[in-house]
């Protein structure tokens, strides 16, 4: 049987190290024959990202800080020069000041609100627009969100607000690009131990709570996230766009922990 992503080329943004969700996705895509380019945020990340990219035969690795629009433009100029077109995009980028990922949302500062929104939400819109220009034959775009977008999670605060706007962006972008055969979706991942995940105060408590109280009684694995991304980025999901797909062991359907948990 031919591989699902054979002959497909795409851009992966958001690998910081081998724990990154973007890396879990890249591994699943590579196993199915995809060819990928990677971005990394700056020199400090290059040291970790380059060996990973090398391990799957990637020879296009470009620095990109989404706060610097010239660096975003440079990524797409390089993709255009090297490949001309792409078939998929993974956006797995988020940032907020750690000191505001604790306490009350009401105490969010104006500056950090704007910066969190720009990096964690608007960057997807800016990048999607540029990626669509390189997708004349259609394509698939994917971003990453979290359940804190739709219900209140302790300490997630301004990031939850940014993720809500990101999820709305997914729907608007799906409409904008639908007639070009470009699909836009998000995975809402359960908690994963990553650099970004550790930035949220009491991350370990949240991780354990969701593990104990999700229907599957487990946290999501790198393989599960990679598999769901593969589905959304491949033709297997050809009729799916504008969706937020939960990959969270079912935690999002629970309104109250199992009663036996409360009795112990
Ligand atoms: P990670 O720390 O491995 O990845 C976050 C990435 O964002 C890093 O590669 C970092 O370099 C990049 N980034 C931050 N600011 C940037 C900027 N200005 N320019 C360019 N890149 C920048 O953590 P992760 O958990 O793999 O995060 C990936 C995505 O998954 C994020 O959107 C995150 O919100 C989302 N997510 C994470 C979890 C979790 O529990 N870890 C759950 C649901 C969703």
mmCIF file of C-alpha atoms in Angstrom, residues 16-191:
data_model
loop_
_atom_site.group_PDB
_atom_site.id
_atom_site.type_symbol
_atom_site.label_atom_id
_atom_site.label_comp_id
_atom_site.label_asym_id
_atom_site.label_seq_id
_atom_site.Cartn_x
_atom_site.Cartn_y
_atom_site.Cartn_z
ATOM 1 C CA UNK A 16 11.399 23.338 20.231
ATOM 2 C CA UNK A 17 12.677 19.867 21.183
ATOM 3 C CA UNK A 18 11.736 16.188 20.963
ATOM 4 C CA UNK A 19 8.861 16.690 23.436
ATOM 5 C CA UNK A 20 7.139 19.267 21.212
ATOM 6 C CA UNK A 21 3.724 18.355 19.827
ATOM 7 C CA UNK A 22 4.936 19.603 16.423
ATOM 8 C CA UNK A 23 7.667 16.953 16.549
ATOM 9 C CA UNK A 24 5.148 14.195 17.333
ATOM 10 C CA UNK A 25 3.231 15.312 14.264
ATOM 11 C CA UNK A 26 6.345 15.536 12.076
ATOM 12 C CA UNK A 27 7.356 11.979 13.006
ATOM 13 C CA UNK A 28 3.935 10.603 12.035
ATOM 14 C CA UNK A 29 4.043 12.496 8.724
ATOM 15 C CA UNK A 30 7.597 11.352 7.969
ATOM 16 C CA UNK A 31 6.609 7.708 8.520
ATOM 17 C CA UNK A 32 3.976 8.213 5.828
ATOM 18 C CA UNK A 33 6.417 9.660 3.311
ATOM 19 C CA UNK A 34 5.947 13.440 3.759
ATOM 20 C CA UNK A 35 8.759 15.835 2.961
ATOM 21 C CA UNK A 36 9.020 18.688 5.460
ATOM 22 C CA UNK A 37 10.635 22.045 6.118
ATOM 23 C CA UNK A 38 10.979 23.279 9.716
ATOM 24 C CA UNK A 39 11.217 26.639 11.394
ATOM 25 C CA UNK A 40 12.867 27.290 14.742
ATOM 26 C CA UNK A 41 12.425 30.333 16.922
ATOM 27 C CA UNK A 42 16.062 31.395 17.231
ATOM 28 C CA UNK A 43 19.651 30.250 17.758
ATOM 29 C CA UNK A 44 18.899 28.818 21.193
ATOM 30 C CA UNK A 45 16.459 26.348 19.569
ATOM 31 C CA UNK A 46 18.587 25.532 16.480
ATOM 32 C CA UNK A 47 20.824 23.245 18.537
ATOM 33 C CA UNK A 48 17.865 20.992 19.388
ATOM 34 C CA UNK A 49 15.818 21.271 16.205
ATOM 35 C CA UNK A 50 18.586 20.652 13.649
ATOM 36 C CA UNK A 51 19.401 17.060 14.714
ATOM 37 C CA UNK A 52 15.676 16.234 14.742
ATOM 38 C CA UNK A 53 15.170 17.661 11.262
ATOM 39 C CA UNK A 54 18.310 15.838 10.052
ATOM 40 C CA UNK A 55 16.968 12.553 11.428
ATOM 41 C CA UNK A 56 14.072 12.644 8.978
ATOM 42 C CA UNK A 57 16.089 13.932 6.041
ATOM 43 C CA UNK A 58 14.929 17.566 6.145
ATOM 44 C CA UNK A 59 17.253 20.003 4.430
ATOM 45 C CA UNK A 60 15.210 23.196 4.828
ATOM 46 C CA UNK A 61 15.451 24.665 8.295
ATOM 47 C CA UNK A 62 14.692 28.371 8.619
ATOM 48 C CA UNK A 63 14.747 30.676 11.670
ATOM 49 C CA UNK A 64 11.421 32.389 12.318
ATOM 50 C CA UNK A 65 10.110 34.545 15.125
ATOM 51 C CA UNK A 66 6.471 35.344 14.397
ATOM 52 C CA UNK A 67 6.844 38.719 16.142
ATOM 53 C CA UNK A 68 9.138 39.673 13.253
ATOM 54 C CA UNK A 69 7.098 39.690 10.050
ATOM 55 C CA UNK A 70 10.240 39.864 7.885
ATOM 56 C CA UNK A 71 11.326 36.511 9.276
ATOM 57 C CA UNK A 72 7.889 35.070 8.421
ATOM 58 C CA UNK A 73 8.143 36.424 4.879
ATOM 59 C CA UNK A 74 11.625 34.951 4.559
ATOM 60 C CA UNK A 75 10.290 31.457 5.390
ATOM 61 C CA UNK A 76 7.757 31.619 2.568
ATOM 62 C CA UNK A 77 10.262 33.147 0.129
ATOM 63 C CA UNK A 78 12.573 30.196 0.817
ATOM 64 C CA UNK A 79 9.749 27.665 0.431
ATOM 65 C CA UNK A 80 8.711 29.248 -2.853
ATOM 66 C CA UNK A 81 12.247 29.163 -4.163
ATOM 67 C CA UNK A 82 12.893 25.563 -3.097
ATOM 68 C CA UNK A 83 9.577 23.837 -3.798
ATOM 69 C CA UNK A 84 7.249 26.385 -5.481
ATOM 70 C CA UNK A 85 4.210 24.862 -3.786
ATOM 71 C CA UNK A 86 3.346 23.126 -0.522
ATOM 72 C CA UNK A 87 0.536 20.782 0.510
ATOM 73 C CA UNK A 88 0.298 21.249 4.268
ATOM 74 C CA UNK A 89 1.094 23.515 7.208
ATOM 75 C CA UNK A 90 1.406 22.791 10.931
ATOM 76 C CA UNK A 91 1.265 25.807 13.292
ATOM 77 C CA UNK A 92 2.143 24.776 16.860
ATOM 78 C CA UNK A 93 3.155 28.124 18.331
ATOM 79 C CA UNK A 94 2.047 29.795 21.535
ATOM 80 C CA UNK A 95 3.469 32.176 24.110
ATOM 81 C CA UNK A 96 2.348 34.190 27.106
ATOM 82 C CA UNK A 97 4.211 35.746 30.003
ATOM 83 C CA UNK A 98 4.505 32.974 32.584
ATOM 84 C CA UNK A 99 3.766 35.387 35.402
ATOM 85 C CA UNK A 100 0.242 35.772 34.018
ATOM 86 C CA UNK A 101 -0.412 32.041 33.654
ATOM 87 C CA UNK A 102 -1.303 31.954 37.328
ATOM 88 C CA UNK A 103 -3.803 33.711 39.528
ATOM 89 C CA UNK A 104 -6.744 35.597 38.040
ATOM 90 C CA UNK A 105 -7.479 36.265 34.360
ATOM 91 C CA UNK A 106 -8.820 39.645 35.463
ATOM 92 C CA UNK A 107 -5.252 40.728 36.287
ATOM 93 C CA UNK A 108 -3.960 40.256 32.708
ATOM 94 C CA UNK A 109 -1.906 43.262 31.594
ATOM 95 C CA UNK A 110 -2.611 45.140 28.384
ATOM 96 C CA UNK A 111 0.852 44.404 26.978
ATOM 97 C CA UNK A 112 0.765 40.689 27.675
ATOM 98 C CA UNK A 113 -2.785 40.394 26.351
ATOM 99 C CA UNK A 114 -1.689 41.918 23.023
ATOM 100 C CA UNK A 115 1.523 39.857 22.838
ATOM 101 C CA UNK A 116 -0.217 36.585 23.703
ATOM 102 C CA UNK A 117 -2.871 37.220 21.060
ATOM 103 C CA UNK A 118 -0.310 38.163 18.439
ATOM 104 C CA UNK A 119 1.976 35.168 18.912
ATOM 105 C CA UNK A 120 -0.607 32.513 19.824
ATOM 106 C CA UNK A 121 -3.511 33.563 17.603
ATOM 107 C CA UNK A 122 -2.840 36.174 14.927
ATOM 108 C CA UNK A 123 0.379 34.483 13.781
ATOM 109 C CA UNK A 124 -1.754 31.620 12.455
ATOM 110 C CA UNK A 125 -3.770 34.029 10.300
ATOM 111 C CA UNK A 126 -0.644 35.726 8.922
ATOM 112 C CA UNK A 127 1.022 32.395 8.224
ATOM 113 C CA UNK A 128 -2.089 30.760 6.757
ATOM 114 C CA UNK A 129 -2.447 33.615 4.274
ATOM 115 C CA UNK A 130 1.109 33.131 3.052
ATOM 116 C CA UNK A 131 0.810 29.327 3.024
ATOM 117 C CA UNK A 132 -2.403 29.497 0.957
ATOM 118 C CA UNK A 133 -0.509 31.389 -1.744
ATOM 119 C CA UNK A 134 1.720 28.336 -2.095
ATOM 120 C CA UNK A 135 -1.210 25.898 -2.272
ATOM 121 C CA UNK A 136 -2.584 26.267 -5.819
ATOM 122 C CA UNK A 137 -3.629 22.619 -5.774
ATOM 123 C CA UNK A 138 -5.372 22.811 -2.399
ATOM 124 C CA UNK A 139 -3.957 21.730 0.928
ATOM 125 C CA UNK A 140 -4.484 21.245 4.623
ATOM 126 C CA UNK A 141 -3.566 23.488 7.557
ATOM 127 C CA UNK A 142 -3.527 22.552 11.211
ATOM 128 C CA UNK A 143 -3.094 24.498 14.441
ATOM 129 C CA UNK A 144 -3.075 23.431 18.098
ATOM 130 C CA UNK A 145 -5.521 24.528 20.757
ATOM 131 C CA UNK A 146 -6.588 23.507 24.269
ATOM 132 C CA UNK A 147 -9.843 22.933 26.156
ATOM 133 C CA UNK A 148 -9.170 26.116 28.145
ATOM 134 C CA UNK A 149 -10.594 27.925 25.086
ATOM 135 C CA UNK A 150 -14.138 26.784 25.792
ATOM 136 C CA UNK A 151 -14.233 26.236 29.544
ATOM 137 C CA UNK A 152 -12.307 27.762 32.401
ATOM 138 C CA UNK A 153 -9.084 25.971 33.377
ATOM 139 C CA UNK A 154 -7.193 27.231 36.440
ATOM 140 C CA UNK A 155 -4.219 29.464 35.509
ATOM 141 C CA UNK A 156 -4.709 29.146 31.728
ATOM 142 C CA UNK A 157 -6.118 32.693 31.769
ATOM 143 C CA UNK A 158 -5.202 34.876 28.779
ATOM 144 C CA UNK A 159 -4.030 31.819 26.849
ATOM 145 C CA UNK A 160 -7.593 30.473 27.011
ATOM 146 C CA UNK A 161 -8.860 33.718 25.518
ATOM 147 C CA UNK A 162 -6.211 33.571 22.768
ATOM 148 C CA UNK A 163 -7.109 29.936 22.015
ATOM 149 C CA UNK A 164 -10.803 30.864 21.757
ATOM 150 C CA UNK A 165 -9.865 33.488 19.157
ATOM 151 C CA UNK A 166 -7.597 30.956 17.435
ATOM 152 C CA UNK A 167 -10.488 28.475 17.183
ATOM 153 C CA UNK A 168 -12.707 31.203 15.682
ATOM 154 C CA UNK A 169 -9.871 32.001 13.234
ATOM 155 C CA UNK A 170 -9.868 28.356 12.142
ATOM 156 C CA UNK A 171 -13.533 28.671 11.138
ATOM 157 C CA UNK A 172 -13.080 31.986 9.296
ATOM 158 C CA UNK A 173 -9.953 30.780 7.490
ATOM 159 C CA UNK A 174 -11.735 27.541 6.524
ATOM 160 C CA UNK A 175 -14.398 29.679 4.845
ATOM 161 C CA UNK A 176 -11.881 32.029 3.200
ATOM 162 C CA UNK A 177 -9.833 29.224 1.667
ATOM 163 C CA UNK A 178 -12.494 26.568 1.126
ATOM 164 C CA UNK A 179 -13.051 27.426 -2.533
ATOM 165 C CA UNK A 180 -9.332 26.902 -3.152
ATOM 166 C CA UNK A 181 -9.591 23.352 -1.822
ATOM 167 C CA UNK A 182 -7.673 24.303 1.299
ATOM 168 C CA UNK A 183 -8.896 22.845 4.602
ATOM 169 C CA UNK A 184 -8.188 24.429 7.989
ATOM 170 C CA UNK A 185 -8.586 22.537 11.265
ATOM 171 C CA UNK A 186 -7.337 22.476 14.851
ATOM 172 C CA UNK A 187 -6.471 19.723 17.276
ATOM 173 C CA UNK A 188 -7.457 20.438 20.853
ATOM 174 C CA UNK A 189 -4.850 18.403 22.687
ATOM 175 C CA UNK A 190 -5.030 17.109 26.225
ATOM 176 C CA UNK A 191 -2.132 18.184 28.456
#
